[in-house]
Amino acid sequence: MTPDRNNVTEKMTSVKAAWDKAPAGPKKDAAFKHYKAAETAQTANNHADAMKELDATTRALG
């Protein structure tokens, strides 16, 4: 794995854990859309977009 992919993978793991712990509601729903977009970007090896979407996921949960 490349260093960028490792960073994305580690961040996805921590963001997913935060999402799992979040209470159900509109914030969690909005965060899920960003998380799915991050997964899609990671699959396409677009690490910059994946990180951007993970940041958006975190903001949506906040």
XYZ file of N, CA, C and O in Angstrom:
248
model
N 0.831 -1.188 0.000
C 0.000 0.000 0.000
C 0.870 1.244 0.000
O 1.900 1.275 0.644
N 0.394 2.252 -0.683
C 1.127 3.508 -0.702
C 0.825 4.284 0.581
O -0.184 4.025 1.235
N 1.682 5.222 0.929
C 1.422 6.019 2.144
C 0.080 6.740 2.094
O -0.623 6.825 3.104
N -0.304 7.277 0.917
C -1.603 7.955 0.807
C -2.739 6.990 1.095
O -3.682 7.325 1.786
N -2.652 5.790 0.551
C -3.709 4.797 0.757
C -3.776 4.392 2.226
O -4.866 4.205 2.766
N -2.612 4.277 2.883
C -2.599 3.955 4.312
C -3.294 5.035 5.118
O -4.074 4.731 6.021
N -3.017 6.301 4.799
C -3.645 7.411 5.522
C -5.148 7.392 5.335
O -5.899 7.607 6.291
N -5.601 7.161 4.111
C -7.033 7.127 3.833
C -7.669 5.960 4.580
O -8.721 6.110 5.205
N -7.024 4.812 4.533
C -7.562 3.624 5.201
C -7.679 3.847 6.704
O -8.704 3.509 7.310
N -6.656 4.422 7.304
C -6.675 4.689 8.745
C -7.773 5.700 9.088
O -8.506 5.518 10.063
N -7.885 6.743 8.281
C -8.905 7.760 8.560
C -10.297 7.182 8.363
O -11.210 7.480 9.128
N -10.470 6.328 7.342
C -11.780 5.711 7.125
C -12.180 4.872 8.326
O -13.339 4.891 8.748
N -11.241 4.171 8.884
C -11.518 3.338 10.049
C -11.979 4.190 11.232
O -12.973 3.858 11.888
N -11.283 5.289 11.480
C -11.657 6.121 12.630
C -12.971 6.859 12.384
O -13.796 6.984 13.293
N -13.187 7.336 11.167
C -14.439 8.031 10.858
C -15.613 7.061 10.923
O -16.681 7.394 11.439
N -15.414 5.843 10.442
C -16.481 4.831 10.489
C -16.834 4.523 11.942
O -18.012 4.369 12.286
N -15.839 4.439 12.801
C -16.096 4.185 14.224
C -16.910 5.326 14.827
O -17.849 5.085 15.590
N -16.585 6.566 14.488
C -17.341 7.719 14.991
C -18.763 7.689 14.450
O -19.715 7.979 15.178
N -18.911 7.330 13.189
C -20.248 7.258 12.590
C -21.076 6.179 13.283
O -22.246 6.376 13.570
N -20.457 5.029 13.545
C -21.164 3.932 14.213
C -21.687 4.343 15.591
O -22.761 3.913 16.003
N -20.927 5.183 16.298
C -21.308 5.605 17.646
C -22.323 6.741 17.659
O -22.958 6.987 18.680
N -22.479 7.423 16.535
C -23.377 8.589 16.475
C -24.832 8.152 16.601
O -25.210 7.086 16.122
N -25.651 8.987 17.254
C -27.080 8.665 17.362
C -27.761 8.814 15.994
O -27.336 9.623 15.169
N -28.800 8.037 15.794
C -29.546 8.100 14.537
C -30.169 9.480 14.391
O -30.523 10.129 15.375
N -30.266 9.924 13.165
C -30.873 11.219 12.905
C -30.350 11.824 11.627
O -29.583 11.191 10.895
N -30.735 13.059 11.355
C -30.359 13.695 10.094
C -28.849 13.912 9.935
O -28.333 13.829 8.827
N -28.154 14.173 11.044
C -26.698 14.355 10.952
C -26.021 13.049 10.528
O -25.123 13.051 9.696
N -26.471 11.954 11.116
C -25.886 10.659 10.774
C -26.207 10.310 9.320
O -25.357 9.786 8.607
N -27.415 10.626 8.878
C -27.794 10.361 7.486
C -26.933 11.164 6.515
O -26.467 10.635 5.497
N -26.722 12.437 6.816
C -25.887 13.281 5.959
C -24.443 12.787 5.953
O -23.798 12.744 4.902
N -23.951 12.398 7.114
C -22.582 11.896 7.216
C -22.414 10.612 6.404
O -21.367 10.402 5.777
N -23.438 9.780 6.379
C -23.362 8.519 5.645
C -23.164 8.765 4.147
O -22.397 8.050 3.495
N -23.816 9.777 3.616
C -23.661 10.100 2.186
C -22.218 10.467 1.879
O -21.657 10.037 0.870
N -21.599 11.248 2.762
C -20.196 11.618 2.561
C -19.286 10.403 2.717
O -18.318 10.244 1.975
N -19.600 9.549 3.673
C -18.777 8.363 3.889
C -18.824 7.447 2.664
O -17.798 6.921 2.233
N -20.013 7.262 2.092
C -20.137 6.424 0.894
C -19.353 7.039 -0.268
O -18.724 6.325 -1.049
N -19.383 8.362 -0.386
C -18.609 9.042 -1.428
C -17.115 8.835 -1.203
O -16.349 8.649 -2.155
N -16.689 8.817 0.065
C -15.277 8.561 0.384
C -14.892 7.141 -0.009
O -13.803 6.919 -0.549
N -15.766 6.193 0.243
C -15.494 4.807 -0.164
C -15.343 4.704 -1.681
O -14.432 4.033 -2.167
N -16.221 5.377 -2.396
C -16.154 5.354 -3.855
C -14.849 5.969 -4.344
O -14.194 5.424 -5.238
N -14.464 7.095 -3.749
C -13.214 7.756 -4.136
C -12.008 6.880 -3.815
O -11.066 6.793 -4.610
N -12.041 6.212 -2.678
C -10.926 5.331 -2.307
C -10.813 4.174 -3.297
O -9.719 3.822 -3.725
N -11.939 3.606 -3.677
C -11.939 2.505 -4.630
C -11.342 2.945 -5.968
O -10.651 2.174 -6.632
N -11.583 4.198 -6.335
C -11.053 4.755 -7.581
C -9.626 5.282 -7.417
O -9.083 5.889 -8.343
N -9.025 5.043 -6.258
C -7.676 5.520 -5.935
C -7.563 7.043 -6.016
O -6.502 7.579 -6.338
N -8.634 7.729 -5.716
C -8.633 9.183 -5.661
C -8.544 9.584 -4.188
O -9.551 9.877 -3.546
N -7.332 9.585 -3.689
C -7.106 9.783 -2.261
C -7.475 11.194 -1.796
O -7.977 11.358 -0.686
N -7.255 12.179 -2.644
C -7.581 13.560 -2.249
C -9.091 13.709 -2.031
O -9.528 14.292 -1.033
N -9.886 13.182 -2.952
C -11.342 13.265 -2.786
C -11.816 12.430 -1.606
O -12.743 12.813 -0.903
N -11.180 11.285 -1.402
C -11.559 10.434 -0.267
C -11.333 11.189 1.042
O -12.208 11.195 1.917
N -10.201 11.836 1.177
C -9.912 12.597 2.395
C -10.886 13.760 2.547
O -11.357 14.036 3.648
N -11.217 14.434 1.444
C -12.165 15.552 1.482
C -13.525 15.065 1.977
O -14.142 15.704 2.832
N -13.973 13.936 1.474
C -15.269 13.400 1.890
C -15.235 12.910 3.335
O -16.225 13.027 4.055
N -14.115 12.373 3.770
C -14.001 11.954 5.176
C -14.052 13.168 6.103
O -14.669 13.105 7.170
N -13.425 14.255 5.685
C -13.511 15.489 6.476
C -14.958 15.982 6.529
O -15.434 16.428 7.580
N -15.653 15.894 5.396
C -17.063 16.303 5.358
C -17.916 15.408 6.242
O -18.864 15.873 6.891
N -17.582 14.137 6.297
C -18.290 13.208 7.165
C -18.145 13.629 8.627
O -19.127 13.697 9.363
N -16.931 13.952 9.005
C -16.661 14.380 10.382
C -17.422 15.665 10.708
O -18.018 15.785 11.780
N -17.411 16.612 9.780
C -18.141 17.877 10.001
C -19.641 17.619 10.122
O -20.315 18.221 10.948
N -20.169 16.720 9.295
C -21.606 16.429 9.329
C -22.017 15.811 10.657
O -23.131 16.030 11.144
N -21.130 15.037 11.260
C -21.439 14.413 12.543
C -21.371 15.414 13.704
O -21.974 15.192 14.743
N -20.594 16.486 13.498
C -20.366 17.466 14.561
C -21.489 18.322 14.820
O -22.448 18.487 15.316
